[in-house]
Coordinates of C-alpha atoms and ligand atoms in Angstrom, one line a residue:
X23 CA 74.5 112.7 248.6
X24 CA 74.1 112.7 252.6
X25 CA 75.9 115.2 254.6
X26 CA 78.6 113.3 256.7
X27 CA 80.4 116.0 258.3
X28 CA 79.4 119.1 259.6
X29 CA 82.5 122.1 260.0
X30 CA 82.0 125.2 262.0
X31 CA 83.2 128.4 259.9
X32 CA 86.5 129.9 261.7
X33 CA 84.4 132.8 262.7
X34 CA 81.6 130.9 264.3
X35 CA 83.9 129.4 266.7
X36 CA 82.1 130.6 270.0
X37 CA 84.4 132.7 272.2
X38 CA 83.5 132.1 275.3
X39 CA 83.9 129.2 277.9
X40 CA 80.8 128.7 279.4
X41 CA 81.1 128.3 283.7
X42 CA 78.4 125.5 285.0
X43 CA 78.6 126.7 288.6
X44 CA 75.9 129.8 288.0
X45 CA 73.5 127.5 286.8
X46 CA 74.0 123.8 289.3
X47 CA 70.6 123.9 291.3
X48 CA 73.2 123.4 294.5
X49 CA 76.6 124.3 294.4
X50 CA 79.6 123.1 294.8
X51 CA 81.0 121.9 297.7
X52 CA 84.1 124.3 298.8
X53 CA 87.3 122.4 298.6
X54 CA 89.5 122.1 302.0
X55 CA 92.5 123.1 303.1
X56 CA 94.9 120.0 303.8
X57 CA 95.3 121.1 307.2
X58 CA 92.5 123.3 308.9
X59 CA 89.9 121.6 307.0
X60 CA 88.1 124.8 305.7
X61 CA 88.3 125.7 302.3
X62 CA 91.2 127.5 300.7
X63 CA 91.2 131.3 299.9
X64 CA 92.8 132.2 296.7
X65 CA 96.5 132.8 298.5
X66 CA 96.8 129.0 299.4
X67 CA 96.7 128.0 295.6
X68 CA 98.8 131.4 294.4
X69 CA 102.7 130.1 295.0
X70 CA 100.9 127.3 291.9
X71 CA 98.8 128.3 289.3
X72 CA 98.4 132.2 287.7
X73 CA 95.5 134.5 289.3
X74 CA 93.4 134.2 286.6
X75 CA 92.8 130.5 286.8
X76 CA 92.0 130.9 290.7
X77 CA 89.5 133.3 289.7
X78 CA 88.2 131.0 287.3
X79 CA 87.7 127.8 289.7
X80 CA 85.3 130.0 291.9
X81 CA 83.7 132.3 289.2
X82 CA 79.9 133.1 289.4
X83 CA 80.4 134.3 285.7
X84 CA 78.4 132.0 283.2
X85 CA 80.4 133.1 280.3
X86 CA 84.6 133.6 280.7
X87 CA 85.8 135.4 277.4
X88 CA 88.5 133.6 275.6
X89 CA 91.0 135.8 275.0
X90 CA 92.3 136.5 271.5
X91 CA 95.2 134.8 272.0
X92 CA 93.6 131.8 272.9
X93 CA 91.0 131.9 270.3
X94 CA 94.3 132.8 267.8
X95 CA 96.1 129.3 269.1
X96 CA 92.7 127.5 269.3
X97 CA 91.8 128.2 265.1
X98 CA 95.4 126.2 264.0
X99 CA 92.6 123.4 264.8
X100 CA 89.1 124.8 265.8
X101 CA 86.8 124.4 265.5
X102 CA 87.0 121.1 265.0
X103 CA 84.6 118.7 262.5
X104 CA 81.3 116.6 263.8
X105 CA 80.9 113.5 262.1
X106 CA 77.6 111.4 261.3
X107 CA 79.1 108.1 261.6
X108 CA 77.0 106.5 258.9
X109 CA 79.4 103.0 258.2
X110 CA 79.7 102.1 262.4
X111 CA 75.6 102.1 262.2
X112 CA 75.2 100.4 259.0
X113 CA 77.6 97.5 260.6
X114 CA 75.1 97.8 263.3
X115 CA 72.4 97.3 261.4
X116 CA 71.1 100.1 263.7
X117 CA 68.2 102.1 263.6
X118 CA 70.1 104.4 265.9
X119 CA 71.5 108.0 264.4
X120 CA 75.2 108.2 265.4
X121 CA 77.1 111.0 265.3
X122 CA 81.2 112.4 266.9
X123 CA 82.8 115.2 267.6
X124 CA 86.9 114.9 266.7
X125 CA 88.7 115.9 268.6
X126 CA 92.3 113.7 267.6
X127 CA 92.7 116.6 264.9
X128 CA 94.6 118.8 267.1
X129 CA 98.1 119.3 266.8
X130 CA 99.5 117.4 269.9
X131 CA 96.2 114.3 269.0
X132 CA 93.1 115.4 271.8
X133 CA 91.4 117.6 273.4
X134 CA 93.9 118.0 276.5
X135 CA 95.3 121.0 274.1
X136 CA 92.2 123.2 274.3
X137 CA 93.3 123.4 278.3
X138 CA 96.7 123.4 277.5
X139 CA 96.4 126.4 275.7
X140 CA 95.0 128.6 277.6
X141 CA 97.6 127.3 280.6
X142 CA 100.3 128.4 279.3
X143 CA 99.0 131.9 278.2
X144 CA 97.9 132.7 282.1
X145 CA 101.1 132.2 283.0
X146 CA 102.7 133.8 280.5
X147 CA 100.8 137.0 281.3
X148 CA 101.3 136.6 284.7
X149 CA 105.4 135.6 284.6
X150 CA 105.6 132.8 285.1
X151 CA 108.5 132.0 283.0
X152 CA 108.4 127.8 283.1
X153 CA 106.2 125.4 284.0
X154 CA 106.5 122.0 285.6
X155 CA 104.2 119.1 285.3
X156 CA 103.4 115.8 286.1
X157 CA 102.6 112.9 283.4
X158 CA 101.5 109.3 282.9
X159 CA 101.5 107.8 279.1
X160 CA 103.0 111.2 278.2
X161 CA 99.6 112.2 277.1
X162 CA 99.2 115.7 279.2
X163 CA 103.1 116.4 279.3
X164 CA 103.3 116.7 274.9
X165 CA 99.7 118.7 275.4
X166 CA 101.0 120.7 278.0
X167 CA 105.0 120.8 275.7
X168 CA 102.8 122.4 273.2
X169 CA 101.2 124.7 274.8
X170 CA 104.5 126.2 276.2
X171 CA 105.4 126.7 273.0
X172 CA 103.3 128.6 271.5
X173 CA 103.6 130.9 274.6
X174 CA 107.6 130.5 274.8
X175 CA 107.0 128.7 277.7
X176 CA 109.9 126.7 279.9
X177 CA 107.7 123.4 281.0
X178 CA 109.5 121.0 282.7
X179 CA 107.9 117.3 282.3
X180 CA 108.1 114.5 285.1
X181 CA 107.1 111.5 283.6
X182 CA 106.6 108.1 285.2
X183 CA 110.3 106.5 284.8
X184 CA 108.1 103.2 283.6
X185 CA 106.9 104.9 280.5
X186 CA 109.2 107.1 280.0
X187 CA 111.6 104.3 279.1
X188 CA 108.7 102.1 277.3
X189 CA 106.6 104.7 275.8
X190 CA 109.0 106.8 274.1
X191 CA 107.0 107.8 271.2
X192 CA 104.7 110.8 273.0
X193 CA 108.4 111.2 275.0
X194 CA 109.7 112.3 272.1
X195 CA 107.0 114.5 271.2
X196 CA 107.3 117.0 273.8
X197 CA 111.3 117.2 273.4
X198 CA 110.2 118.4 269.8
X199 CA 108.0 121.2 271.6
X200 CA 111.0 121.7 273.8
X201 CA 110.2 120.4 277.1
X202 CA 112.2 119.0 278.7
X203 CA 111.3 115.4 280.4
X204 CA 112.4 113.3 283.0
X205 CA 111.6 109.9 284.8
X206 CA 110.2 110.3 287.7
X207 CA 111.6 109.3 290.5
X208 CA 114.3 112.5 289.3
X209 CA 117.7 113.0 291.2
X210 CA 116.5 117.2 290.5
X211 CA 113.6 117.1 293.1
X212 CA 114.0 116.4 297.1
X213 CA 111.0 113.9 297.1
X214 CA 113.4 112.0 293.9
X215 CA 116.4 111.7 295.3
X216 CA 114.5 110.6 298.6
X217 CA 113.3 107.7 296.6
X218 CA 116.1 107.1 294.7
X219 CA 118.1 106.5 297.6
X220 CA 115.8 103.9 299.1
X221 CA 114.6 102.0 295.9
X222 CA 117.4 103.7 293.0
X223 CA 115.3 100.8 290.6
X224 CA 111.9 102.7 291.4
X225 CA 109.1 102.5 288.8
X226 CA 107.8 105.6 289.7
X227 CA 103.7 106.6 290.0
X228 CA 101.6 109.1 289.0
X229 CA 101.6 110.5 293.0
X230 CA 105.1 110.8 293.0
X231 CA 105.4 112.7 289.7
X232 CA 103.0 115.2 291.2
X233 CA 105.4 115.3 294.3
X234 CA 107.9 116.5 292.2
X235 CA 106.6 119.1 290.1
X236 CA 105.0 120.2 293.2
X237 CA 107.8 120.9 295.0
X238 CA 109.8 122.3 291.5
X239 CA 106.7 124.9 291.6
X240 CA 107.2 125.8 295.2
X241 CA 110.9 126.1 294.3
X242 CA 111.3 128.4 292.6
X243 CA 109.6 132.4 292.1
X244 CA 109.8 131.9 288.6
X245 CA 107.6 128.4 287.9
X246 CA 104.4 127.3 288.5
X247 CA 102.5 123.8 288.0
X248 CA 100.3 123.1 285.9
X249 CA 97.4 119.6 286.5
X250 CA 95.6 118.2 282.8
X251 CA 91.8 117.5 284.0
X252 CA 90.1 117.1 287.1
X253 CA 89.7 120.7 288.8
X254 CA 87.2 123.4 287.2
X255 CA 88.7 125.5 285.4
X256 CA 90.2 122.6 282.9
X257 CA 86.6 121.5 282.5
X258 CA 86.1 125.0 281.9
X259 CA 88.0 125.2 279.5
X260 CA 86.7 122.6 277.6
X261 CA 83.8 123.7 277.4
X262 CA 84.8 124.9 274.2
X263 CA 84.0 121.2 272.6
X264 CA 80.0 121.1 273.3
X265 CA 79.5 125.1 272.7
X266 CA 80.7 123.9 269.2
X267 CA 78.6 121.2 268.9
X268 CA 76.2 122.7 270.4
X269 CA 76.1 124.9 266.9
X270 CA 76.4 121.7 264.5
X271 CA 73.7 119.9 265.6
X272 CA 71.8 122.5 264.7
X273 CA 73.0 122.4 261.4
X274 CA 72.9 118.7 261.6
X275 CA 69.2 119.4 262.0
X276 CA 69.7 116.8 264.9
X277 CA 70.1 116.9 268.9
X278 CA 70.7 114.5 271.4
X279 CA 68.9 112.2 273.2
X280 CA 71.8 110.7 275.0
X281 CA 75.7 112.0 275.0
X282 CA 78.4 109.6 275.6
X283 CA 82.0 110.6 277.0
X284 CA 85.2 108.5 278.6
X285 CA 86.2 109.8 281.9
X286 CA 89.6 109.7 283.8
X287 CA 89.5 112.9 285.4
X288 CA 86.3 114.2 283.5
X289 CA 87.7 116.4 281.5
X290 CA 86.5 115.7 278.0
X291 CA 83.9 114.8 279.2
X292 CA 82.5 118.2 281.1
X293 CA 83.8 119.9 277.9
X294 CA 81.3 118.2 276.1
X295 CA 78.4 117.5 278.5
X296 CA 78.0 120.7 280.6
X297 CA 76.8 123.2 277.5
X298 CA 73.8 120.5 276.5
X299 CA 73.3 120.2 280.5
X300 CA 71.9 123.8 280.6
X301 CA 69.3 122.1 278.8
X302 CA 68.9 119.5 281.3
X303 CA 68.7 121.6 284.1
X304 CA 66.2 124.7 282.4
X305 CA 64.2 122.0 281.9
X306 CA 64.1 122.4 278.1
X307 CA 65.5 118.6 277.8
X308 CA 65.2 116.9 280.6
X309 CA 65.2 113.0 279.3
X310 CA 67.9 114.2 278.0
X311 CA 70.5 110.9 279.0
X312 CA 74.1 111.4 279.8
X313 CA 76.8 108.5 280.4
X314 CA 80.1 108.5 282.1
X315 CA 82.0 105.7 280.8
X316 CA 85.7 104.3 283.4
X317 CA 87.1 100.9 283.4
X318 CA 85.6 98.3 285.4
X319 CA 89.2 98.3 286.4
X320 CA 89.1 102.0 287.2
X321 CA 85.7 102.5 288.7
X322 CA 85.2 105.3 290.6
X323 CA 82.2 106.3 289.7
X324 CA 80.7 103.5 289.8
X325 CA 82.0 102.0 293.3
X326 CA 84.0 104.4 295.0
X327 CA 82.9 106.8 297.7
X328 CA 82.1 110.7 297.4
X329 CA 83.9 111.5 299.6
X330 CA 87.1 114.1 300.3
X331 CA 90.1 113.2 299.1
X332 CA 93.7 114.4 298.4
X333 CA 94.2 114.7 294.6
X334 CA 97.2 113.0 294.6
X335 CA 98.9 110.2 295.6
X336 CA 101.1 111.8 298.3
X337 CA 98.7 114.0 300.4
X338 CA 100.0 116.9 299.0
X339 CA 97.3 119.1 297.4
X340 CA 93.7 120.3 298.6
X341 CA 90.5 117.6 299.6
X342 CA 88.1 117.6 296.7
X343 CA 85.0 116.6 297.3
X344 CA 84.8 113.5 294.9
X345 CA 84.2 110.7 293.8
X346 CA 87.3 108.5 294.9
X347 CA 89.3 104.9 295.4
X348 CA 90.9 106.6 297.8
X349 CA 94.3 108.7 296.4
X350 CA 96.5 105.2 297.2
X351 CA 94.3 103.3 295.3
X352 CA 96.6 102.2 291.7
X353 CA 94.5 100.3 289.4
X354 CA 96.5 97.5 287.4
X355 CA 98.1 98.5 284.2
X356 CA 95.4 98.7 281.6
X357 CA 96.4 100.4 277.9
X358 CA 94.4 103.8 278.3
X359 CA 96.7 104.8 281.2
X360 CA 94.7 108.0 280.8
X361 CA 91.9 106.4 282.8
X362 CA 93.3 105.4 285.6
X363 CA 93.7 108.1 288.3
X364 CA 91.8 107.6 291.7
X365 CA 89.0 110.7 291.3
X366 CA 87.1 112.5 289.3
X367 CA 86.1 116.1 288.7
X368 CA 84.5 117.5 291.1
X369 CA 81.7 119.0 289.3
X370 CA 81.5 115.3 287.4
X371 CA 81.2 114.0 290.6
X372 CA 78.2 117.1 292.2
X373 CA 76.4 116.0 289.1
X374 CA 75.8 112.2 289.4
X375 CA 75.0 112.9 293.3
X376 CA 72.3 115.2 292.0
X377 CA 71.5 112.4 289.5
X378 CA 72.0 114.2 286.6
X379 CA 74.3 111.9 284.6
X380 CA 73.8 108.3 284.8
X381 CA 78.0 106.3 285.3
X382 CA 79.0 102.5 283.6
X383 CA 81.8 100.6 284.0
X384 CA 82.8 98.4 281.7
X385 CA 85.8 96.1 280.1
X386 CA 89.3 96.3 278.2
X387 CA 88.2 93.1 275.8
X388 CA 84.7 94.5 275.0
X389 CA 86.8 98.0 275.0
X390 CA 88.8 96.3 272.1
X391 CA 86.4 95.4 270.3
X392 CA 84.3 98.2 269.7
X393 CA 87.9 100.1 268.8
X394 CA 87.5 97.7 265.8
X395 CA 84.2 98.2 264.9
X396 CA 85.3 102.0 264.7
X397 CA 88.3 101.6 263.0
X398 CA 86.8 99.2 260.5
X399 CA 83.9 101.5 259.7
X400 CA 84.9 104.8 260.5
X401 CA 88.4 104.2 259.3
X402 CA 89.3 106.2 262.1
X403 CA 92.2 104.3 264.9
X404 CA 90.7 105.7 268.5
X405 CA 92.3 106.2 272.0
X406 CA 91.9 103.3 274.3
X407 CA 90.7 105.7 276.8
X408 CA 88.0 107.3 273.9
X409 CA 87.2 103.8 273.3
X410 CA 85.7 103.2 277.4
X411 CA 83.2 105.5 275.1
X412 CA 82.8 103.7 272.1
X413 CA 81.4 100.9 273.7
X414 CA 78.8 102.3 275.1
X415 CA 77.3 104.1 272.3
X416 CA 78.5 100.7 270.5
X417 CA 76.0 98.6 273.0
X418 CA 73.2 101.6 272.9
X419 CA 72.4 101.8 269.4
X420 CA 72.1 97.9 269.7
X421 CA 69.7 98.4 271.9
X422 CA 67.9 100.1 269.6
X423 CA 68.3 97.6 267.4
X424 CA 66.0 95.6 270.1
X425 CA 63.6 98.4 270.4
X426 CA 62.8 99.8 267.1
X427 CA 63.6 103.2 268.5
X428 CA 65.8 105.4 266.2
X429 CA 67.4 107.6 269.0
X430 CA 70.0 109.9 269.1
X431 CA 73.6 109.0 269.8
X432 CA 76.5 111.5 270.3
X433 CA 80.0 110.5 271.6
X434 CA 83.0 112.8 272.9
X435 CA 85.6 111.3 270.8
X436 CA 88.6 112.7 273.1
X437 CA 91.6 111.4 270.6
X438 CA 93.2 109.6 268.0
X439 CA 95.6 106.6 269.4
X440 CA 98.2 106.7 266.5
X441 CA 101.0 106.3 269.7
X442 CA 98.9 103.3 271.2
X443 CA 99.0 101.0 268.5
X444 CA 101.2 98.6 270.8
X445 CA 97.3 97.9 272.7
X446 CA 96.0 97.9 269.3
X447 CA 99.0 94.7 268.2
X448 CA 98.0 93.1 271.4
X449 CA 94.6 93.2 270.6
X450 CA 95.9 91.8 267.4
X451 CA 97.4 89.1 268.4
X452 CA 94.6 87.6 271.1
X453 CA 97.1 89.1 274.1
X454 CA 93.7 91.6 276.1
X455 CA 92.9 90.8 279.1
X456 CA 90.0 91.8 281.1
X457 CA 91.7 92.8 284.8
X458 CA 89.1 92.0 288.0
X459 CA 87.9 94.5 290.5
X460 CA 91.0 94.3 292.8
X461 CA 88.2 94.2 295.6
X462 CA 90.2 94.3 298.6
X463 CA 92.8 96.6 296.8
X464 CA 90.1 98.8 296.4
X465 CA 88.6 98.5 300.5
X466 CA 92.2 99.6 301.7
X467 CA 92.5 102.0 299.9
X468 CA 89.6 103.6 300.8
X469 CA 90.8 102.8 304.2
X470 CA 93.4 105.9 303.6
X471 CA 90.7 108.7 302.4
X472 CA 90.9 110.9 305.0
X473 CA 88.2 111.3 308.3
X474 CA 86.3 115.0 307.3
X475 CA 82.8 116.1 307.4
X476 CA 81.7 113.7 304.9
X477 CA 78.4 112.3 304.5
Ligands
PLP19 C1 93.9 112.3 279.4 C2 92.5 111.1 278.0 C3 91.4 111.2 278.6 C4 91.0 111.5 279.9 O1 91.1 112.4 280.5 P1 89.7 113.2 281.1 O2 90.6 114.4 281.4 O3 88.7 112.4 281.5 O4 89.4 113.4 279.8 C5 90.4 110.6 277.6 N1 90.8 110.5 276.2 C6 92.6 110.7 275.7 C7 92.3 110.8 274.6 C8 93.1 111.2 276.8 O5 94.2 111.7 276.0

């Protein structure tokens, strides 16, 4: 019988995260202080993050040991399984071999728990009793709620009001795991109160929710702030995905020609590809093709600028050098909520700049065609975010059908779509449409990118 799943024994789970910064051909540009324009120091970040995470952000160690307490919790769902998508290959009638690493088996349903657990742990260790964060559709908020509950840390989530009211299931998950979830704008912060005074029915935005969470964290000694993507320490924690996959591909006696992942802030993509990047940088596998996939309606990698910009819409964060559509850009309400972010992880942006990865943008209807093809062959109901990567994996497999090449394609499968069935239902009733690229709005938002010494 053909083998279609590769399990890694629990005792073989990697015990280190991999820090790509040590192996980059050129170092990352520094993070700048928004006021002075000078590189920031650890003390600037101390009110928001525990010192261990600040150190990881700029670490010069190649391997960072995963603390035992975190390993123990990882072992409640890790190692995750590597699958061979035989049924999809057959449905596509392609000679390509498609593998996928499935992160949907975590308790929260996606890769986000890998960093949520680590962040809760380091905060707890530093004596922090409470963490504040923001969430859009609720994937990050629910992962952090779960992570905090493992370590008995209070969790307060500012959830964009429109999602809070219209998409209750992830909010219910957060509350089930013990977090306090309020719609943003909320009456709990100055930023929220001011907005409510001006606009009582304000539907909220991620930018405003970030402002509320940051204000909450700064105004209390027992509270820190937490971010679910973009930052170097978040990508670091996600490298457990790629490190496991390297071992599993070896077990399967396979090596990828192409690796594909979707990008919102870049954390699941980074987590999968950074460990493989060692072989590309060292020259062991120079032609390894690595593709990031984003929505046409939020095309920061394919059409954004590589420039210093704020991480949030309100302009409160330090300046990061990244691919950005401008921090005031608000993308259309596509179904893949987790990909609606204006910027991209500095590490992923830098790799793109160095020509080590490539970027593609895809339309929503094609994404759902791919999600259905995957569900009807492999059975898995994928998150709309993940389905962006599935779309490009299928495109590449179909190219192999044309050319007759039997390439090995590795897909980073970031999570299940069990709470996204409304969008599946819309597809079934023919209501999924493509959002055209809002050229004019993007141009306007690009003008808001701060004028600092960027190339
Ligand atoms: C949040 C999310 C993403 C996008 O975030 P990244 O940081 O780019 O990984 C992708 N897939 C799923 C399932 C998510 O929940």
